[in-house]
Amino acid sequence: RSARAAAAVRDAERLAVHVPGSPAVDFAAVMERMRRLRADISPHDSAARFRELGVDVFLGAGRFASPDSVEVDGARLRFARAVIATGGRPAAPPIPGLDQVPYLTNETIFSLTELPRRLAVIGAGPIGCELAQAMARFGAEVFLIEATHGILPREDRAAADLVQQSLLRDGVRLLCCGKQTRIERAGDGGARIRLQSHDQQYDLSVDAVLVAAGRAPNVEGLNLEVAGVEYDLRQGVRVDDKLRTTNRRIFAAGDICSQYKFTHAADFLARTAIQNALFLPRARVSSLLIPWCTYTSPEVAHVGLTADEVAERGDRVRTFVQELARVDRAILDDETEGFVKVHLARGSDRILGATIVAANAGDLIAEVTLAMTHRLGLKKIGATIHPYPTQAEALRKLGDAYNRTRLTPLVQSLLRRWLAWRRG
């Protein structure tokens, strides 16, 4: 949020607001504010709150002692049902020399009190892009290193390209298709990174390295073998569609077993696991529709079919796009770089997926997710009055665009005859 504020001040001239001098960011105060707000939120998930709710809390390193018991801090607890929810941790890519450098992750970077003058970010997924842009807006010289071509590989290419342009404008240097990357510790406590990007050799000296190359499940030390729970060091605990592990008494939820590494996904997976553990196991993960959002500027939000899945289905999918450059509120807000893209099953208004690029795409995607979850078609969104002017009106405009496709030549001919008869 502070990084967005800094960018808003920097770009205020575009809105005829004149700010003398360049904005000064107090990085230490920014991080102090973040930690204070985080501390204010933390009681919601605290041990004290759960004890107040009647939960017995045992603190310590828990491990399975048998297929129906766990040990923690010297106590042995038997269970009728158990849920493994040990989450995940930042994964370290196999880059030579990385283990010799005290690198940052998305868990440790928030402990910084001083802005790194030069920062290398390894990985151009959501976390890498979000933090690279924020640090660049604070004034750091940021190098974003990615082994593949471009950024945000899971996103619609048009969406990723808009975010990439925004990162470049903010001063982020993108080194994609990085090959032969190796790192060594520098004498000043920083790091030296050598790599090849698009057939050009780079030799970078940076003050800090941020690793943002995905997450690994926390399966070590749980003694899962004793419990009869199958797992993989990369994918985590193996579960079925009802989140049962290979031990029918034990369930799992969250990053330990899911491809969706999001807080909101873990929330609903936990609901599914608890429902199935305590009652008849009827809830299925496959019935969940999980959206996601990357909190760059602009944001990228997605739900349903991915771009690759749309391409695989070919002409069975019909795509409608509304550019924000044709939405009045986006024009007024000077936020016209973006779009709403909705995929429909051909021959109907049933929504199969959507991608939104906008300042608040994460908020806008909720309307599409609601419609998909409750089987409301794009026609019903078009028939819903949206306040004017809002950027959400882009969704209503897509409903209008779909309705116009229903005016086939035959329907138009019948309408002309009907209206001619009415005039007569």
Short mmCIF file of C-alpha atoms in Angstrom, two decimals:
data_model
loop_
_atom_site.label_atom_id
_atom_site.label_comp_id
_atom_site.label_asym_id
_atom_site.label_seq_id
_atom_site.Cartn_x
_atom_site.Cartn_y
_atom_site.Cartn_z
CA ARG A 1 0.00 0.00 0.00
CA SER A 2 2.82 2.39 0.80
CA ALA A 3 4.47 1.61 -2.53
CA ARG A 4 1.22 2.41 -4.35
CA ALA A 5 1.02 5.71 -2.45
CA ALA A 6 4.58 6.58 -3.50
CA ALA A 7 3.70 5.82 -7.13
CA ALA A 8 0.52 7.91 -6.87
CA VAL A 9 2.50 10.91 -5.68
CA ARG A 10 5.08 10.38 -8.43
CA ASP A 11 2.38 10.23 -11.09
CA ALA A 12 0.18 12.99 -9.67
CA GLU A 13 1.19 15.37 -12.47
CA ARG A 14 -0.91 13.29 -14.87
CA LEU A 15 -3.96 14.34 -12.85
CA ALA A 16 -2.91 18.00 -12.76
CA VAL A 17 -1.80 17.76 -9.13
CA HIS A 18 1.59 19.40 -8.71
CA VAL A 19 3.80 17.98 -5.97
CA PRO A 20 7.02 19.93 -5.39
CA GLY A 21 10.15 17.80 -5.43
CA SER A 22 10.26 14.02 -5.52
CA PRO A 23 8.42 11.92 -2.92
CA ALA A 24 10.59 10.82 0.00
CA VAL A 25 9.88 7.34 1.33
CA ASP A 26 10.76 6.58 4.94
CA PHE A 27 11.40 2.88 4.44
CA ALA A 28 11.97 2.13 8.13
CA ALA A 29 8.64 3.77 9.00
CA VAL A 30 6.90 1.87 6.17
CA MET A 31 8.13 -1.44 7.56
CA GLU A 32 7.30 -0.44 11.15
CA ARG A 33 3.73 0.35 10.08
CA MET A 34 3.45 -3.00 8.30
CA ARG A 35 4.68 -4.94 11.32
CA ARG A 36 2.35 -3.01 13.65
CA LEU A 37 -0.68 -3.76 11.49
CA ARG A 38 0.36 -7.39 11.18
CA ALA A 39 0.56 -7.62 14.98
CA ASP A 40 -2.94 -6.14 15.22
CA ILE A 41 -4.27 -8.85 12.89
CA SER A 42 -2.38 -11.79 14.44
CA PRO A 43 -4.69 -12.33 17.49
CA HIS A 44 -7.33 -13.73 15.10
CA ASP A 45 -5.13 -16.84 14.68
CA SER A 46 -3.52 -16.89 18.13
CA ALA A 47 -3.32 -19.81 20.55
CA ALA A 48 -5.07 -17.67 23.19
CA ARG A 49 -8.12 -17.12 20.98
CA PHE A 50 -8.47 -20.83 20.25
CA ARG A 51 -8.15 -21.69 23.94
CA GLU A 52 -10.97 -19.22 24.63
CA LEU A 53 -13.05 -21.10 22.05
CA GLY A 54 -12.53 -24.37 23.93
CA VAL A 55 -9.67 -25.82 21.89
CA ASP A 56 -6.88 -27.68 23.71
CA VAL A 57 -3.64 -26.23 22.33
CA PHE A 58 -0.33 -28.10 22.61
CA LEU A 59 2.79 -26.17 21.57
CA GLY A 60 5.78 -28.11 20.29
CA ALA A 61 7.10 -30.19 17.40
CA GLY A 62 4.36 -32.71 16.70
CA ARG A 63 5.00 -36.05 15.03
CA PHE A 64 2.96 -39.18 14.45
CA ALA A 65 3.66 -42.02 16.87
CA SER A 66 1.25 -44.52 15.24
CA PRO A 67 -1.60 -44.53 12.72
CA ASP A 68 -3.93 -43.10 15.39
CA SER A 69 -1.72 -41.02 17.72
CA VAL A 70 0.69 -38.09 17.79
CA GLU A 71 3.41 -37.03 20.19
CA VAL A 72 4.09 -33.40 21.11
CA ASP A 73 6.20 -31.99 23.92
CA GLY A 74 6.25 -35.32 25.75
CA ALA A 75 2.51 -35.89 25.52
CA ARG A 76 0.94 -38.69 23.49
CA LEU A 77 -2.45 -37.87 22.02
CA ARG A 78 -4.77 -40.43 20.47
CA PHE A 79 -7.23 -39.33 17.82
CA ALA A 80 -10.30 -40.56 16.00
CA ARG A 81 -9.54 -38.12 13.18
CA ALA A 82 -6.58 -35.87 12.43
CA VAL A 83 -5.85 -33.08 9.97
CA ILE A 84 -2.33 -32.26 8.76
CA ALA A 85 -2.08 -28.51 8.19
CA THR A 86 1.64 -27.80 8.50
CA GLY A 87 1.68 -25.52 5.44
CA GLY A 88 4.68 -24.77 3.28
CA ARG A 89 7.84 -22.69 3.15
CA PRO A 90 9.73 -20.78 0.45
CA ALA A 91 11.49 -23.16 -1.93
CA ALA A 92 15.12 -22.60 -2.89
CA PRO A 93 15.98 -23.24 -6.57
CA PRO A 94 19.12 -25.29 -7.36
CA ILE A 95 21.34 -22.30 -8.18
CA PRO A 96 25.05 -22.87 -7.56
CA GLY A 97 26.24 -20.75 -4.63
CA LEU A 98 22.79 -19.77 -3.39
CA ASP A 99 23.27 -21.69 -0.15
CA GLN A 100 26.36 -19.54 0.54
CA VAL A 101 24.37 -16.29 0.47
CA PRO A 102 22.06 -15.10 3.30
CA TYR A 103 19.14 -14.58 0.93
CA LEU A 104 15.71 -13.14 1.76
CA THR A 105 12.33 -14.83 1.21
CA ASN A 106 8.76 -13.56 1.35
CA GLU A 107 8.82 -14.54 5.04
CA THR A 108 12.00 -12.68 6.02
CA ILE A 109 11.95 -9.61 3.78
CA PHE A 110 9.40 -7.96 6.08
CA SER A 111 12.00 -7.81 8.83
CA LEU A 112 14.09 -5.31 6.85
CA THR A 113 14.56 -1.87 8.36
CA GLU A 114 16.80 -0.49 5.59
CA LEU A 115 16.03 -0.51 1.87
CA PRO A 116 18.58 -2.50 -0.15
CA ARG A 117 20.17 -0.15 -2.68
CA ARG A 118 20.42 -2.94 -5.29
CA LEU A 119 18.16 -5.96 -5.03
CA ALA A 120 18.06 -9.15 -7.11
CA VAL A 121 14.72 -10.99 -7.15
CA ILE A 122 14.88 -14.60 -8.35
CA GLY A 123 11.54 -15.76 -9.73
CA ALA A 124 8.96 -13.74 -11.67
CA GLY A 125 5.84 -15.39 -10.28
CA PRO A 126 3.29 -13.48 -8.18
CA ILE A 127 5.50 -12.97 -5.11
CA GLY A 128 8.54 -11.96 -7.16
CA CYS A 129 6.60 -9.45 -9.26
CA GLU A 130 4.75 -7.96 -6.29
CA LEU A 131 7.87 -7.38 -4.20
CA ALA A 132 10.06 -6.34 -7.14
CA GLN A 133 7.61 -3.59 -8.05
CA ALA A 134 7.16 -2.44 -4.45
CA MET A 135 10.91 -2.21 -3.80
CA ALA A 136 11.49 -0.38 -7.09
CA ARG A 137 8.83 2.16 -6.14
CA PHE A 138 10.58 2.68 -2.81
CA GLY A 139 13.72 3.59 -4.75
CA ALA A 140 15.76 0.37 -4.96
CA GLU A 141 17.45 -0.73 -8.17
CA VAL A 142 15.75 -4.06 -8.81
CA PHE A 143 16.83 -6.92 -11.08
CA LEU A 144 14.05 -9.47 -11.68
CA ILE A 145 15.57 -12.79 -12.80
CA GLU A 146 13.38 -15.47 -14.40
CA ALA A 147 14.45 -18.76 -16.01
CA THR A 148 11.54 -18.79 -18.48
CA HIS A 149 10.36 -16.17 -20.96
CA GLY A 150 8.39 -13.27 -19.51
CA ILE A 151 6.67 -13.01 -16.14
CA LEU A 152 3.67 -14.64 -14.43
CA PRO A 153 3.79 -17.91 -16.42
CA ARG A 154 0.40 -19.13 -15.15
CA GLU A 155 -1.46 -16.04 -16.35
CA ASP A 156 -3.07 -14.99 -19.62
CA ARG A 157 -0.25 -13.63 -21.80
CA ALA A 158 -2.04 -10.35 -22.51
CA ALA A 159 -2.49 -9.85 -18.76
CA ALA A 160 1.13 -10.69 -17.96
CA ASP A 161 2.34 -8.33 -20.69
CA LEU A 162 0.45 -5.39 -19.14
CA VAL A 163 1.99 -6.09 -15.74
CA GLN A 164 5.42 -6.45 -17.33
CA GLN A 165 5.09 -3.04 -18.97
CA SER A 166 4.12 -1.55 -15.62
CA LEU A 167 7.14 -3.11 -13.88
CA LEU A 168 9.47 -1.77 -16.55
CA ARG A 169 8.02 1.72 -16.15
CA ASP A 170 8.68 1.49 -12.42
CA GLY A 171 12.33 0.81 -13.17
CA VAL A 172 12.49 -2.97 -12.67
CA ARG A 173 15.11 -4.57 -14.91
CA LEU A 174 13.81 -7.87 -16.23
CA LEU A 175 16.36 -10.58 -17.03
CA CYS A 176 14.26 -13.44 -18.38
CA CYS A 177 15.32 -16.70 -20.00
CA GLY A 178 18.13 -16.63 -17.43
CA LYS A 179 20.65 -19.42 -17.92
CA GLN A 180 23.83 -20.56 -16.20
CA THR A 181 22.95 -18.50 -13.14
CA ARG A 182 25.43 -18.72 -10.29
CA ILE A 183 25.84 -16.72 -7.10
CA GLU A 184 28.72 -16.00 -4.78
CA ARG A 185 29.02 -14.02 -1.60
CA ALA A 186 30.63 -10.61 -1.89
CA GLY A 187 33.09 -9.17 0.60
CA ASP A 188 30.73 -6.34 1.60
CA GLY A 189 28.03 -8.80 2.72
CA GLY A 190 26.13 -8.59 -0.57
CA ALA A 191 26.19 -10.98 -3.48
CA ARG A 192 27.56 -11.29 -6.99
CA ILE A 193 25.30 -12.89 -9.59
CA ARG A 194 26.41 -14.06 -13.00
CA LEU A 195 23.93 -15.20 -15.62
CA GLN A 196 23.12 -15.26 -19.31
CA SER A 197 19.92 -13.63 -20.55
CA HIS A 198 19.02 -13.62 -24.25
CA ASP A 199 22.60 -14.49 -25.23
CA GLN A 200 24.00 -11.61 -23.19
CA GLN A 201 26.24 -12.10 -20.16
CA TYR A 202 25.48 -10.22 -16.93
CA ASP A 203 27.66 -9.75 -13.86
CA LEU A 204 25.62 -8.08 -11.10
CA SER A 205 26.69 -6.84 -7.71
CA VAL A 206 23.72 -6.52 -5.34
CA ASP A 207 23.19 -5.73 -1.70
CA ALA A 208 20.52 -8.40 -1.18
CA VAL A 209 18.93 -11.38 -2.92
CA LEU A 210 15.25 -12.22 -2.63
CA VAL A 211 14.27 -15.78 -3.58
CA ALA A 212 10.67 -16.00 -4.83
CA ALA A 213 10.68 -19.32 -6.68
CA GLY A 214 7.66 -21.11 -5.27
CA ARG A 215 6.96 -23.05 -2.10
CA ALA A 216 7.79 -26.47 -0.68
CA PRO A 217 5.50 -28.48 1.64
CA ASN A 218 6.45 -28.94 5.29
CA VAL A 219 6.50 -32.74 5.44
CA GLU A 220 9.82 -33.27 7.19
CA GLY A 221 9.83 -34.45 10.79
CA LEU A 222 6.16 -35.49 10.89
CA ASN A 223 6.95 -39.21 10.88
CA LEU A 224 4.36 -39.73 8.16
CA GLU A 225 5.66 -43.21 7.37
CA VAL A 226 4.62 -44.46 10.82
CA ALA A 227 1.11 -43.05 10.26
CA GLY A 228 0.79 -44.73 6.85
CA VAL A 229 0.51 -41.37 5.05
CA GLU A 230 2.04 -41.22 1.58
CA TYR A 231 3.77 -38.00 0.56
CA ASP A 232 6.18 -36.43 -1.87
CA LEU A 233 8.89 -33.90 -0.97
CA ARG A 234 7.78 -31.60 -3.82
CA GLN A 235 4.01 -32.13 -3.98
CA GLY A 236 3.33 -32.78 -0.31
CA VAL A 237 0.85 -35.17 1.27
CA ARG A 238 -1.19 -37.30 -1.13
CA VAL A 239 -4.95 -36.78 -0.72
CA ASP A 240 -8.11 -37.77 -2.57
CA ASP A 241 -10.94 -35.47 -3.66
CA LYS A 242 -12.27 -35.44 -0.09
CA LEU A 243 -8.84 -34.51 1.35
CA ARG A 244 -8.35 -37.96 2.90
CA THR A 245 -4.77 -39.20 3.02
CA THR A 246 -3.78 -42.84 2.50
CA ASN A 247 -4.65 -43.27 6.20
CA ARG A 248 -8.46 -42.95 6.21
CA ARG A 249 -8.39 -41.42 9.70
CA ILE A 250 -6.10 -38.60 8.62
CA PHE A 251 -6.99 -35.65 6.39
CA ALA A 252 -4.86 -32.75 5.10
CA ALA A 253 -5.53 -29.16 4.10
CA GLY A 254 -3.65 -26.14 2.79
CA ASP A 255 -0.18 -25.82 1.27
CA ILE A 256 0.80 -29.26 2.58
CA CYS A 257 -1.36 -30.91 -0.07
CA SER A 258 -2.74 -28.32 -2.51
CA GLN A 259 -1.49 -26.82 -5.76
CA TYR A 260 -3.24 -23.58 -4.77
CA LYS A 261 -0.86 -21.82 -2.38
CA PHE A 262 -3.27 -19.11 -1.24
CA THR A 263 -4.66 -18.19 2.17
CA HIS A 264 -8.24 -18.19 0.90
CA ALA A 265 -7.73 -21.60 -0.72
CA ALA A 266 -6.36 -23.02 2.55
CA ASP A 267 -9.40 -21.58 4.35
CA PHE A 268 -11.90 -23.44 2.18
CA LEU A 269 -9.82 -26.60 2.04
CA ALA A 270 -9.83 -26.58 5.85
CA ARG A 271 -13.62 -26.27 5.84
CA THR A 272 -13.80 -29.25 3.49
CA ALA A 273 -11.42 -31.33 5.62
CA ILE A 274 -13.23 -30.59 8.89
CA GLN A 275 -16.64 -31.26 7.37
CA ASN A 276 -15.48 -34.63 6.05
CA ALA A 277 -13.61 -35.53 9.22
CA LEU A 278 -16.48 -34.80 11.62
CA PHE A 279 -19.49 -35.71 9.49
CA LEU A 280 -20.25 -37.84 6.46
CA PRO A 281 -17.42 -37.30 3.93
CA ARG A 282 -19.39 -35.72 1.11
CA ALA A 283 -17.60 -32.42 0.44
CA ARG A 284 -15.26 -32.54 -2.55
CA VAL A 285 -12.32 -30.32 -3.46
CA SER A 286 -13.25 -30.57 -7.15
CA SER A 287 -16.46 -28.66 -6.40
CA LEU A 288 -14.50 -25.63 -5.15
CA LEU A 289 -13.99 -22.74 -7.54
CA ILE A 290 -10.80 -21.00 -6.43
CA PRO A 291 -9.93 -17.54 -7.77
CA TRP A 292 -6.51 -15.94 -7.34
CA CYS A 293 -5.02 -12.49 -7.60
CA THR A 294 -1.53 -11.07 -8.07
CA TYR A 295 -1.28 -7.76 -6.21
CA THR A 296 0.89 -5.80 -8.58
CA SER A 297 -0.22 -2.50 -10.11
CA PRO A 298 -2.34 -3.23 -12.01
CA GLU A 299 -3.61 -6.36 -10.31
CA VAL A 300 -4.25 -9.57 -12.24
CA ALA A 301 -7.14 -11.76 -11.08
CA HIS A 302 -8.23 -15.09 -12.49
CA VAL A 303 -10.88 -17.76 -11.99
CA GLY A 304 -11.86 -20.89 -13.90
CA LEU A 305 -10.26 -21.99 -17.15
CA THR A 306 -6.70 -20.86 -17.76
CA ALA A 307 -5.56 -19.46 -21.10
CA ASP A 308 -3.95 -22.81 -21.99
CA GLU A 309 -7.16 -24.69 -21.21
CA VAL A 310 -9.13 -22.26 -23.34
CA ALA A 311 -6.74 -22.86 -26.24
CA GLU A 312 -7.11 -26.63 -25.84
CA ARG A 313 -10.90 -26.40 -26.09
CA GLY A 314 -10.64 -24.31 -29.25
CA ASP A 315 -13.95 -23.35 -30.87
CA ARG A 316 -15.94 -24.85 -27.97
CA VAL A 317 -15.17 -21.64 -26.07
CA ARG A 318 -16.28 -18.12 -26.95
CA THR A 319 -14.34 -15.22 -25.45
CA PHE A 320 -15.61 -11.70 -24.75
CA VAL A 321 -13.24 -8.84 -23.87
CA GLN A 322 -14.01 -5.40 -22.46
CA GLU A 323 -11.07 -2.98 -22.53
CA LEU A 324 -10.93 -0.57 -19.58
CA ALA A 325 -10.06 2.18 -22.06
CA ARG A 326 -13.79 2.10 -22.94
CA VAL A 327 -15.06 2.18 -19.34
CA ASP A 328 -15.81 5.69 -18.11
CA ARG A 329 -14.64 5.24 -14.50
CA ALA A 330 -11.32 3.77 -15.63
CA ILE A 331 -10.87 6.76 -17.95
CA LEU A 332 -11.58 9.18 -15.10
CA ASP A 333 -9.23 7.31 -12.77
CA ASP A 334 -6.45 7.28 -15.39
CA GLU A 335 -6.41 3.48 -15.08
CA THR A 336 -7.16 2.47 -18.65
CA GLU A 337 -4.45 -0.19 -18.98
CA GLY A 338 -6.45 -3.30 -18.33
CA PHE A 339 -9.36 -5.43 -19.43
CA VAL A 340 -12.01 -7.91 -18.39
CA LYS A 341 -11.92 -11.17 -20.36
CA VAL A 342 -14.67 -13.76 -19.92
CA HIS A 343 -14.80 -17.22 -21.53
CA LEU A 344 -18.20 -18.77 -22.26
CA ALA A 345 -19.26 -22.22 -23.37
CA ARG A 346 -20.14 -21.77 -27.04
CA GLY A 347 -23.87 -21.63 -27.61
CA SER A 348 -24.69 -20.45 -24.07
CA ASP A 349 -23.89 -17.72 -21.56
CA ARG A 350 -22.34 -20.17 -19.05
CA ILE A 351 -19.09 -18.71 -17.73
CA LEU A 352 -16.10 -21.06 -17.86
CA GLY A 353 -13.43 -18.65 -16.67
CA ALA A 354 -12.27 -15.06 -16.53
CA THR A 355 -9.17 -12.89 -16.27
CA ILE A 356 -9.25 -9.29 -15.09
CA VAL A 357 -6.46 -6.73 -15.23
CA ALA A 358 -7.36 -3.61 -13.25
CA ALA A 359 -6.33 -1.56 -10.25
CA ASN A 360 -8.69 -3.59 -8.05
CA ALA A 361 -9.02 -6.77 -10.09
CA GLY A 362 -9.12 -8.88 -6.93
CA ASP A 363 -12.36 -7.17 -5.92
CA LEU A 364 -13.89 -7.39 -9.40
CA ILE A 365 -13.21 -11.12 -9.83
CA ALA A 366 -15.51 -11.88 -6.88
CA GLU A 367 -18.60 -11.07 -8.97
CA VAL A 368 -17.55 -13.53 -11.66
CA THR A 369 -16.68 -16.19 -9.06
CA LEU A 370 -20.10 -15.75 -7.46
CA ALA A 371 -21.81 -16.12 -10.84
CA MET A 372 -19.82 -19.26 -11.69
CA THR A 373 -20.32 -20.84 -8.27
CA HIS A 374 -24.10 -20.42 -8.43
CA ARG A 375 -24.42 -21.05 -12.19
CA LEU A 376 -25.47 -17.53 -13.11
CA GLY A 377 -24.69 -16.76 -16.75
CA LEU A 378 -23.24 -13.62 -18.28
CA LYS A 379 -26.74 -12.64 -19.38
CA LYS A 380 -27.80 -12.24 -15.73
CA ILE A 381 -24.74 -10.09 -15.00
CA GLY A 382 -25.76 -7.90 -17.94
CA ALA A 383 -29.27 -7.62 -16.49
CA THR A 384 -27.92 -6.49 -13.10
CA ILE A 385 -27.79 -2.72 -12.55
CA HIS A 386 -24.27 -1.61 -11.68
CA PRO A 387 -23.60 1.85 -10.18
CA TYR A 388 -22.25 4.42 -12.64
CA PRO A 389 -19.43 5.26 -12.83
CA THR A 390 -17.59 2.19 -11.54
CA GLN A 391 -15.01 -0.08 -13.08
CA ALA A 392 -17.30 -3.02 -12.28
CA GLU A 393 -19.48 -1.71 -15.09
CA ALA A 394 -17.04 -3.47 -17.43
CA LEU A 395 -18.70 -6.73 -16.41
CA ARG A 396 -22.15 -5.38 -17.19
CA LYS A 397 -20.90 -4.23 -20.59
CA LEU A 398 -19.79 -7.79 -21.32
CA GLY A 399 -23.32 -8.94 -20.57
CA ASP A 400 -24.56 -6.44 -23.16
CA ALA A 401 -21.97 -7.70 -25.64
CA TYR A 402 -23.24 -11.25 -25.19
CA ASN A 403 -26.88 -10.20 -25.63
CA ARG A 404 -26.01 -8.52 -28.91
CA THR A 405 -24.78 -11.85 -30.27
CA ARG A 406 -28.28 -13.24 -29.77
CA LEU A 407 -29.56 -10.88 -32.49
CA THR A 408 -29.07 -13.35 -35.32
CA PRO A 409 -30.14 -12.37 -38.88
CA LEU A 410 -33.36 -14.33 -38.40
CA VAL A 411 -34.18 -12.56 -35.12
CA GLN A 412 -33.38 -9.18 -36.67
CA SER A 413 -35.68 -9.92 -39.61
CA LEU A 414 -38.51 -10.92 -37.29
CA LEU A 415 -37.99 -7.79 -35.17
CA ARG A 416 -38.11 -5.56 -38.25
CA ARG A 417 -41.40 -7.14 -39.33
CA TRP A 418 -42.82 -6.83 -35.83
CA LEU A 419 -41.88 -3.17 -35.49
CA ALA A 420 -43.16 -2.39 -38.99
CA TRP A 421 -46.48 -4.02 -38.05
CA ARG A 422 -46.60 -2.00 -34.80
CA ARG A 423 -46.04 1.26 -36.68
CA GLY A 424 -48.82 0.35 -39.07
#
